[in-house]
Short mmCIF file of C-alpha atoms in Angstrom, two decimals:
data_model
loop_
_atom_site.label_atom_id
_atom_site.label_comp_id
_atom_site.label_asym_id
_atom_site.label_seq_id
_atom_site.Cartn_x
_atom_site.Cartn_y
_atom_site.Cartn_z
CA UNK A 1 -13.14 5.18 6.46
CA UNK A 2 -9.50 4.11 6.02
CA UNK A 3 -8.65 3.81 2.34
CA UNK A 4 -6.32 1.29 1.41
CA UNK A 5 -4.37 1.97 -2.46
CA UNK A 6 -4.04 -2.21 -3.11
CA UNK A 7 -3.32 -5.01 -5.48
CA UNK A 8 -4.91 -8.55 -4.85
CA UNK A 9 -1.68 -10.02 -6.00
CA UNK A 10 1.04 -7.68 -4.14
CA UNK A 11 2.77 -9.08 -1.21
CA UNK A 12 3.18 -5.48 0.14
CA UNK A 13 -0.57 -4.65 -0.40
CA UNK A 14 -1.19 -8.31 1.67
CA UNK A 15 1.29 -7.23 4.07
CA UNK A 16 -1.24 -3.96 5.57
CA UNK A 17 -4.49 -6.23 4.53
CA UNK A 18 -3.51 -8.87 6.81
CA UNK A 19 -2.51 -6.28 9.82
CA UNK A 20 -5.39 -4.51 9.17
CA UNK A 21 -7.64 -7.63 9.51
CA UNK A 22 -6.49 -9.00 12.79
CA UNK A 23 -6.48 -5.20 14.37
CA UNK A 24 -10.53 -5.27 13.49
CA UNK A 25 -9.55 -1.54 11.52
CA UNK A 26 -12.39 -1.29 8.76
CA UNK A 27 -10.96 -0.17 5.35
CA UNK A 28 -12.13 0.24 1.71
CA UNK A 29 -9.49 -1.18 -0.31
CA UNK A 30 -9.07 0.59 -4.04
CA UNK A 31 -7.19 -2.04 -6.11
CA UNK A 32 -5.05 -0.56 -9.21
CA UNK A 33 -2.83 -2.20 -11.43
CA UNK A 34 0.54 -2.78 -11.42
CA UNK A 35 1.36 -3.63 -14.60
CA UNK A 36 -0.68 -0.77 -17.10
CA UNK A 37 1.22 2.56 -15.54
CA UNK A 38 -1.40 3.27 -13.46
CA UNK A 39 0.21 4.00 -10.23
CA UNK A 40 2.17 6.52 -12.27
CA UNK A 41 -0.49 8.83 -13.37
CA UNK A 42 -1.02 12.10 -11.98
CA UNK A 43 -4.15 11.25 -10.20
CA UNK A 44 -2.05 8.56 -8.06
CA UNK A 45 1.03 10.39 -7.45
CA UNK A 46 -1.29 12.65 -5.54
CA UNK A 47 -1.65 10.04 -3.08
CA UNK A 48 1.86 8.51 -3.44
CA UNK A 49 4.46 10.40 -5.92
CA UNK A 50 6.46 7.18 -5.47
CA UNK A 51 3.85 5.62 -7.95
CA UNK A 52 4.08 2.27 -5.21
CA UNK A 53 1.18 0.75 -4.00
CA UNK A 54 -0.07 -0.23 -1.09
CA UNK A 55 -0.42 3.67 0.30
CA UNK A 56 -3.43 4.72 2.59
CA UNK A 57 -5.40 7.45 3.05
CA UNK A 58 -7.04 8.71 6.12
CA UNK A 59 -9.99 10.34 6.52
CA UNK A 60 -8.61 13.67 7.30
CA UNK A 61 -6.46 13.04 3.90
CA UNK A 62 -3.09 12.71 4.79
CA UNK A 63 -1.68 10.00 3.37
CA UNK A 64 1.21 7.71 4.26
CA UNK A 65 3.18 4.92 2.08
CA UNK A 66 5.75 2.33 1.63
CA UNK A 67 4.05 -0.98 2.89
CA UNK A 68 6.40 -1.70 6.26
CA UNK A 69 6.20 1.95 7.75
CA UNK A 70 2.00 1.53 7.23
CA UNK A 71 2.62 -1.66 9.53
CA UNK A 72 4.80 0.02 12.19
CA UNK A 73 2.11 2.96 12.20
CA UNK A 74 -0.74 0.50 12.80
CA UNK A 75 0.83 -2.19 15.10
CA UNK A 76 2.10 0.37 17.51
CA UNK A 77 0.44 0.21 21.25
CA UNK A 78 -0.82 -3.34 19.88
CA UNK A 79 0.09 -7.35 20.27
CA UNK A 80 1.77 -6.98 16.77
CA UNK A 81 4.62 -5.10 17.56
CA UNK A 82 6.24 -5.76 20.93
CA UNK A 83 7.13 -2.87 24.02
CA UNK A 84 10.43 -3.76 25.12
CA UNK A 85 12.96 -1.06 22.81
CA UNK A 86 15.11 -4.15 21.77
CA UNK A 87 12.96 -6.46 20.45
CA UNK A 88 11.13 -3.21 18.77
CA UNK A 89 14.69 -2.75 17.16
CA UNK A 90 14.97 -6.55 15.77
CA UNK A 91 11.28 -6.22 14.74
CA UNK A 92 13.00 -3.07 12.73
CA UNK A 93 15.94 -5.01 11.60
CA UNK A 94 13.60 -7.84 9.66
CA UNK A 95 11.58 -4.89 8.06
CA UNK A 96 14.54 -3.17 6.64
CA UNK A 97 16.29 -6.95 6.19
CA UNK A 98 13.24 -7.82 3.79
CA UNK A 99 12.62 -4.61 2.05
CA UNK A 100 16.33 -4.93 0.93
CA UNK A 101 17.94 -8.83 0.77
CA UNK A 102 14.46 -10.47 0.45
CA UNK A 103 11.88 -8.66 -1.93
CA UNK A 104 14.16 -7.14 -4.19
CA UNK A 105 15.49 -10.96 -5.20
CA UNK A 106 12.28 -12.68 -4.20
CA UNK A 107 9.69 -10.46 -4.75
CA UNK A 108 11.07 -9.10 -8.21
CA UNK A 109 11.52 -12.77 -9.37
CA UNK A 110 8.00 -13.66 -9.03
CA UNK A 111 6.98 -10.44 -10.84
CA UNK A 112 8.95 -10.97 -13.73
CA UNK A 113 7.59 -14.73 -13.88
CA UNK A 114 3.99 -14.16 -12.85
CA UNK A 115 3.08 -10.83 -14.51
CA UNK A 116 5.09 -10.57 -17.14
CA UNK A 117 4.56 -11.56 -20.49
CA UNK A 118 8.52 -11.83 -21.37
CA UNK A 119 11.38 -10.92 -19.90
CA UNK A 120 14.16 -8.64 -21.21
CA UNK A 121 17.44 -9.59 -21.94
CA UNK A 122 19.27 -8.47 -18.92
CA UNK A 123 16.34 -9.49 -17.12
CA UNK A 124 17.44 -12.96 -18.39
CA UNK A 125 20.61 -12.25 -17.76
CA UNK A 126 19.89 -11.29 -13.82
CA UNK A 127 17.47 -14.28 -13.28
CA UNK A 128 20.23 -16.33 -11.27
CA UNK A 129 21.62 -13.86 -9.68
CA UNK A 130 18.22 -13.37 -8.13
CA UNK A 131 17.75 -16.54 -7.24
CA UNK A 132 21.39 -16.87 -5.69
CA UNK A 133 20.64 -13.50 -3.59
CA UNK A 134 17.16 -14.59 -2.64
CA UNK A 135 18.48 -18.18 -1.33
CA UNK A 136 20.39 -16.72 0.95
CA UNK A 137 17.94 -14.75 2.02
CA UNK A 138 15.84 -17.68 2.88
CA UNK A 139 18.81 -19.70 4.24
CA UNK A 140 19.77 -16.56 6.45
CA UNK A 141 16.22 -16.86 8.22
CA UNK A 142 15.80 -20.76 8.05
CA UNK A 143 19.25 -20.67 10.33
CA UNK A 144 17.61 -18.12 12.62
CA UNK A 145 14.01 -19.91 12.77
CA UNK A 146 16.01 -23.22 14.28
CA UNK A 147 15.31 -22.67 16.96
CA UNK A 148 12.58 -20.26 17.48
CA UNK A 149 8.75 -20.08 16.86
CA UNK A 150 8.48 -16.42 15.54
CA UNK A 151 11.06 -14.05 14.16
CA UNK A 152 11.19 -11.60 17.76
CA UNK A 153 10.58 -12.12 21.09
CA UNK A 154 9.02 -15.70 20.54
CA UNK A 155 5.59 -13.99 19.71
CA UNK A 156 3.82 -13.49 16.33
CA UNK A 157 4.43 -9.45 15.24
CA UNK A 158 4.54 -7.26 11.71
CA UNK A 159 8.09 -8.88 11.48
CA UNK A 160 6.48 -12.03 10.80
CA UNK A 161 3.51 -10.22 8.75
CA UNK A 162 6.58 -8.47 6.44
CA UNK A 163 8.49 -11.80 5.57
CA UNK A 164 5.55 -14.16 5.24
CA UNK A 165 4.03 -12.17 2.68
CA UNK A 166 6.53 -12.96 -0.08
CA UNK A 167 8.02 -15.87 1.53
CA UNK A 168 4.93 -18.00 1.23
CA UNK A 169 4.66 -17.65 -2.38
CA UNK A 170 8.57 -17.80 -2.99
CA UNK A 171 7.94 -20.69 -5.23
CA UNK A 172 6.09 -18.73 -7.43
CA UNK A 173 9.23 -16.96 -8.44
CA UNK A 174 11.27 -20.58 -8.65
CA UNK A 175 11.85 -20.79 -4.92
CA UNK A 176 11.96 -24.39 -3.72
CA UNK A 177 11.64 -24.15 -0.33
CA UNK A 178 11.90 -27.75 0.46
CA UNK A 179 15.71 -27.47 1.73
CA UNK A 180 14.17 -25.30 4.28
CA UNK A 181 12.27 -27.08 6.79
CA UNK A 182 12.53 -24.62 9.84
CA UNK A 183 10.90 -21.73 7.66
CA UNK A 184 8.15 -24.12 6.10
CA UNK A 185 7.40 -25.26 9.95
CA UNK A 186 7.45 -21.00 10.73
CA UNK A 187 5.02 -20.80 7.49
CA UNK A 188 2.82 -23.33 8.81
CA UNK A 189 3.08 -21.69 11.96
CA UNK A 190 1.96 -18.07 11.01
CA UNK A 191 -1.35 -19.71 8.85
CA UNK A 192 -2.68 -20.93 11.71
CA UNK A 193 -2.21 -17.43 13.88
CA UNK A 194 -5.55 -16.52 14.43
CA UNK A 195 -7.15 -14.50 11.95
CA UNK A 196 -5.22 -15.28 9.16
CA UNK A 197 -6.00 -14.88 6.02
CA UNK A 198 -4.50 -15.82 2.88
CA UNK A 199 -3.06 -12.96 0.04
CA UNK A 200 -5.70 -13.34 -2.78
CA UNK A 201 -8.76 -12.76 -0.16
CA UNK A 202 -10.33 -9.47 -0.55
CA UNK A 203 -10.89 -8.55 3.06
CA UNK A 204 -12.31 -5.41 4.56
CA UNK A 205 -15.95 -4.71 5.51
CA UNK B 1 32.01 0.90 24.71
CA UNK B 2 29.71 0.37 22.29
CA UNK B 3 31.43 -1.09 19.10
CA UNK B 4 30.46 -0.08 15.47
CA UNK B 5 31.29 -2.58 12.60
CA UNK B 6 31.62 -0.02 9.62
CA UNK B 7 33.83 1.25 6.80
CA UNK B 8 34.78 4.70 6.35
CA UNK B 9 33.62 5.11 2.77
CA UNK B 10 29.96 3.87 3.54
CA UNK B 11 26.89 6.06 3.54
CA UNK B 12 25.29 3.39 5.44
CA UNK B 13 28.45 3.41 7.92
CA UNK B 14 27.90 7.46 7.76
CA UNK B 15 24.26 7.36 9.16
CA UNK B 16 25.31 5.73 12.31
CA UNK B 17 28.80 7.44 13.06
CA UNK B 18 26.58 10.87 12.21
CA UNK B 19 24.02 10.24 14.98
CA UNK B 20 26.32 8.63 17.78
CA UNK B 21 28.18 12.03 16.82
CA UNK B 22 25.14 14.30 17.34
CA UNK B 23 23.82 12.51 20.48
CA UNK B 24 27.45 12.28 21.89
CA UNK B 25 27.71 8.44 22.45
CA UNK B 26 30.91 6.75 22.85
CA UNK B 27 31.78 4.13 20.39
CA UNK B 28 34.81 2.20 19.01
CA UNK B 29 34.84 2.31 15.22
CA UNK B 30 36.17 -1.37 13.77
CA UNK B 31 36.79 -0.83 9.71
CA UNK B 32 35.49 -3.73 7.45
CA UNK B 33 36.71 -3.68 3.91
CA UNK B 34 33.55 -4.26 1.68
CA UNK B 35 35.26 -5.51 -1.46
CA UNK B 36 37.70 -8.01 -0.01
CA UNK B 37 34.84 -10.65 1.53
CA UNK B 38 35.70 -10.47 5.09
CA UNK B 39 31.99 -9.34 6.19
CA UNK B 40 31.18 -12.56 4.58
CA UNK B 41 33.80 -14.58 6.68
CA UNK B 42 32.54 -16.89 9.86
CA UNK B 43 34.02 -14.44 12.61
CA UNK B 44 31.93 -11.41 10.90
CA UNK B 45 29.01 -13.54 10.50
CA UNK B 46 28.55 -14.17 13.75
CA UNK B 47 27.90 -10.16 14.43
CA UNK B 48 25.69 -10.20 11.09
CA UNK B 49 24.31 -13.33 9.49
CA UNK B 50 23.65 -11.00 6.53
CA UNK B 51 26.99 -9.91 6.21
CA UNK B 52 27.03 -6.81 5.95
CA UNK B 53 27.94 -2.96 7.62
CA UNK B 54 26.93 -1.45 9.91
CA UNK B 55 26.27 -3.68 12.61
CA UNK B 56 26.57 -2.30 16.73
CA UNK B 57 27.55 -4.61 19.38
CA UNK B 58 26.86 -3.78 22.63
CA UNK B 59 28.44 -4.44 25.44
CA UNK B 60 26.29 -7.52 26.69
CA UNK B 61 26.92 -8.59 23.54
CA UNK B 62 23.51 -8.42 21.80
CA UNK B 63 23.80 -7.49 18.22
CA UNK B 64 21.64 -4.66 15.87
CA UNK B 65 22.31 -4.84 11.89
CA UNK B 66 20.66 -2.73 9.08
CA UNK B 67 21.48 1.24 9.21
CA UNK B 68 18.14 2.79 9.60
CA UNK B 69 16.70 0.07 12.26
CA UNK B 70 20.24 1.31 14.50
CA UNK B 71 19.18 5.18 13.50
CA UNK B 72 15.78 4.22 15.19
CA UNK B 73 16.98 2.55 18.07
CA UNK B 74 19.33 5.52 19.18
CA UNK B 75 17.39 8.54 17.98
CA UNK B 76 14.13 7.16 19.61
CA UNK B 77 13.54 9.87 22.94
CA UNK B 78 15.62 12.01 21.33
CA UNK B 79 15.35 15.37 19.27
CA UNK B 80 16.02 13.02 16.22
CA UNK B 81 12.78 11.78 15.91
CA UNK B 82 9.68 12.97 16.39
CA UNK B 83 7.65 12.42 19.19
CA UNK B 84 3.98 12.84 17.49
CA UNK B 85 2.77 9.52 15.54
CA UNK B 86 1.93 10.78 12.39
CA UNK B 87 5.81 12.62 11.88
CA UNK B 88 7.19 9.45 13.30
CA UNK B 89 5.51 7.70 10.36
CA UNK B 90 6.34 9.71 7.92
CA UNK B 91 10.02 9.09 8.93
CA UNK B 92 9.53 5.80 8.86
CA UNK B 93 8.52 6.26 5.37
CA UNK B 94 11.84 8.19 4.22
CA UNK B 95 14.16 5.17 5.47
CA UNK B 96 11.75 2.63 3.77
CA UNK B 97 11.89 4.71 0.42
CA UNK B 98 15.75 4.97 1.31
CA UNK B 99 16.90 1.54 1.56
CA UNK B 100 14.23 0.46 -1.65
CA UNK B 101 14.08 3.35 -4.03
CA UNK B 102 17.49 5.73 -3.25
CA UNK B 103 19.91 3.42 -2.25
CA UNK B 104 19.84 0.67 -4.70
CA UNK B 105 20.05 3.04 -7.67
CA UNK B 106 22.55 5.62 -5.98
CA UNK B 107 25.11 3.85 -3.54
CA UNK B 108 24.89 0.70 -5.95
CA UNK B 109 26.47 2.95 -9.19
CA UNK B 110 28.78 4.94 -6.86
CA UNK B 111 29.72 1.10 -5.59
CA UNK B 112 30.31 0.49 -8.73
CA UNK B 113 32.27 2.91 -10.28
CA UNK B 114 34.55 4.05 -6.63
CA UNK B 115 35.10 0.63 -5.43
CA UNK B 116 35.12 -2.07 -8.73
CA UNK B 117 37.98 -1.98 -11.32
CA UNK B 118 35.69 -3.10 -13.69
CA UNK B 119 32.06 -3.53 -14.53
CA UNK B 120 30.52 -7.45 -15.95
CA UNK B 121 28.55 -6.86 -18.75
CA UNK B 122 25.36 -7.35 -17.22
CA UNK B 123 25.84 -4.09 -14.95
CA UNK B 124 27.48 -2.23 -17.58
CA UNK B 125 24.01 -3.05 -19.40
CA UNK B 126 22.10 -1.84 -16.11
CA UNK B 127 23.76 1.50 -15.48
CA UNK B 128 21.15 3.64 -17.61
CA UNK B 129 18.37 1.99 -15.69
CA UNK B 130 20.18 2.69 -12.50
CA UNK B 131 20.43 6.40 -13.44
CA UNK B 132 16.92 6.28 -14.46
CA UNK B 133 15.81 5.43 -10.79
CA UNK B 134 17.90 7.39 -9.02
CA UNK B 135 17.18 10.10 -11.15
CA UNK B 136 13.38 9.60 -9.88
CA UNK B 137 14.39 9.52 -6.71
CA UNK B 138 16.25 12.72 -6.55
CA UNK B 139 13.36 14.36 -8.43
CA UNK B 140 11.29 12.94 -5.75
CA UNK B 141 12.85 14.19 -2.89
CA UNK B 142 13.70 17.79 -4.92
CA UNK B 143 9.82 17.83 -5.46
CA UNK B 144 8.89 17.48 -1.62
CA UNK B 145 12.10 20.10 -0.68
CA UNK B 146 10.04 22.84 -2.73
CA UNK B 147 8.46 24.39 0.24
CA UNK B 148 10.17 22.85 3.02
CA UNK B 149 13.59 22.86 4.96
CA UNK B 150 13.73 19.35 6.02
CA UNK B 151 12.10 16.04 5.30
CA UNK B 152 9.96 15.84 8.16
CA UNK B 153 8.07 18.36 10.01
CA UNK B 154 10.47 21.16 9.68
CA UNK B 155 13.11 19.38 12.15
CA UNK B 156 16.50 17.97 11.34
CA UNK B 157 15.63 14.06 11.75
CA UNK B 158 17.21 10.85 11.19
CA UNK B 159 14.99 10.92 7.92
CA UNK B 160 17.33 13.56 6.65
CA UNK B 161 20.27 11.91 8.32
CA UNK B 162 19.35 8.66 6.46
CA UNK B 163 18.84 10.25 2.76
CA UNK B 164 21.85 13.06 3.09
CA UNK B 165 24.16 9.89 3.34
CA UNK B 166 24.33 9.12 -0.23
CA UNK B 167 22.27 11.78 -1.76
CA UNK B 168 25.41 14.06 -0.95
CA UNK B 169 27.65 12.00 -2.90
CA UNK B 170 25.37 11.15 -5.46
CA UNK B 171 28.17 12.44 -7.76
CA UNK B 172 30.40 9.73 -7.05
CA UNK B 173 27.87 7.82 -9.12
CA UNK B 174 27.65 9.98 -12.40
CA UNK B 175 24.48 11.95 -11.11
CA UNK B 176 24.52 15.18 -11.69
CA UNK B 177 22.79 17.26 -9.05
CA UNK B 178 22.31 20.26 -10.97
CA UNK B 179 18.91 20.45 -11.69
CA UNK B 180 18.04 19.85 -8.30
CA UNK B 181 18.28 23.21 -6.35
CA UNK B 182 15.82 22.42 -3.81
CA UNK B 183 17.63 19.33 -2.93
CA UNK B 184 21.11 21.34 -3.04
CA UNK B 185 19.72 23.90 -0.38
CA UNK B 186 18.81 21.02 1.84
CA UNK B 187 21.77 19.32 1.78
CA UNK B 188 23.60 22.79 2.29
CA UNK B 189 21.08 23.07 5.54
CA UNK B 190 22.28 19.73 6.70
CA UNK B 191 25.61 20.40 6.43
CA UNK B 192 25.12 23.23 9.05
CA UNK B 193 23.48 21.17 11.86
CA UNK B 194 25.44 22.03 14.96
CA UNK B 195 27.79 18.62 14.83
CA UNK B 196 27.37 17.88 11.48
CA UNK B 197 30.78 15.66 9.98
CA UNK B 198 31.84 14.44 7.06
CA UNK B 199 31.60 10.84 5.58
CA UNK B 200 35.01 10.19 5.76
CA UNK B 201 36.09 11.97 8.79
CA UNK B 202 36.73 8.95 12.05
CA UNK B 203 35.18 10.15 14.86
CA UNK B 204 34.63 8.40 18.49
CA UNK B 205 36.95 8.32 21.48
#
């Protein structure tokens, strides 16, 4: 069976949970800390010598990280990740869009302020600069939602999967989303895709 | 013509003029300055709501931003990227690791110290921590290059393509690539790819 390197509270982890729930793919999900080093011992950087979780492992061994290629391996030849080349390229776009101008602002912010016990001085320093960064962020894909349902091709995919997962909990990093009514109505609109599930559910068989 | 939005001292910029190089695709090159704010201005905005290079336009007019998701699109059916699942993962995995564990540690401190005339305090304070990560991510990728001649599955892919662009002028930055040799021989290998350019060299029609 699939193994699945996790952490209940990781949007990336959520990210191939949630994929993996609505493709029916059993796993056995291995949850490690993120705060006490221990992605960064030996043992782990067997499995992923980027210390990073989420990273699976298949049965044969091999192993394969970094949370948005595990989605592109899984969604391919399925309703998650459409045929046509182009839209395949947006659906690329958002990935690389929220591994870059989105998690690093909004992602890291919600780190610092929900597993840390204090933050640093340039930490403090950097706080509104990462909220400046990640509002525009959310801005750039409340324009784009306007006037669309999904983020590609009209229809629910791992580009959706990729943004929701920290977008949802934004405000846990001091995100008010309220000036952003087309995303809320998109967030709204992804719970109820069938088979959702929410990021602090421990899923698998 | 295909037209690429870009600027000549770019890594990012690099990936894409390298592969329409190697696959021989026509394209018109328009230069952006990236300290002067005019990929932030309405006209550029319109190609990329995120504001930044590289962005293609083709010629109906549809848009693709973010380097790696425009490597993909034009290196997909081609020798640049695998055809088996599993290596076609795996590449996927470089560019991820690229944009969120290379890039923002080694283009950001040879942004810093090529393009700014001066450094705020807060990223004067963060330069040893950027050195720190891109230090791990050199020793990374030197670690991997032990027994191997390129990234993937012993084939010259946009994986290499992708980390070559700034790991080759990782100096600009203050990193010493010294210790790495493994990494040194690849990027030697690279450099003798049948079409291989430079960063700065314009290329196109």
């Amino acid at each position: 069976m699939l193994t699945l390197y996790d952490n209940l509270g990781s949007g990336n982890g959520y990210k191939v949970r949630l994929l993996l729930t609505h493709l029916g793919i059993p796993f056995r999900r291995v949850d490690k800390s993120v705060t006490n080093g221990e992605t960064r011992l030996p043992e782990y950087l067997r499995v992923n010598p980027n210390g990073r979780i989420p990273a699976v492992v298949f049965d044969d061994g091999r192993t394969l990280a970094e949370s948005n290629a595990i989605l592109l391996y899984f969604a391919e030849g399925t309703l998650y990740l459409p045929t046509h080349k182009f839209a395949r390229a947006e659906v690329n776009q958002w990935l690389f869009f929220e591994q870059y101008s989105h998690e690093p602002y909004i992602a890291v912010l919600r780190f610092w302020r929900q597993y840390l016990e204090s933050l640093t001085a340039i930490q403090e320093a950097r706080v509104s600069e990462l909220l400046e960064k990640g509002h525009a962020a959310l801005k750039l894909m409340d324009d784009h939602m306007e006037k669309r349902q999904f983020l590609v091709d009209e229809r629910y995919s791992i580009a959706d999967i990729a943004l929701y997962a920290y977008t949802h909990v934004a405000g846990d990093g001091g995100f008010d989303l309220a000036p952003y009514a087309n995303l809320r109505a998109w967030l709204a609109r992804v719970q109820c895709v069938p088979g959702h599930i929410p990021i602090d559910r421990e899923c698998g068989p």
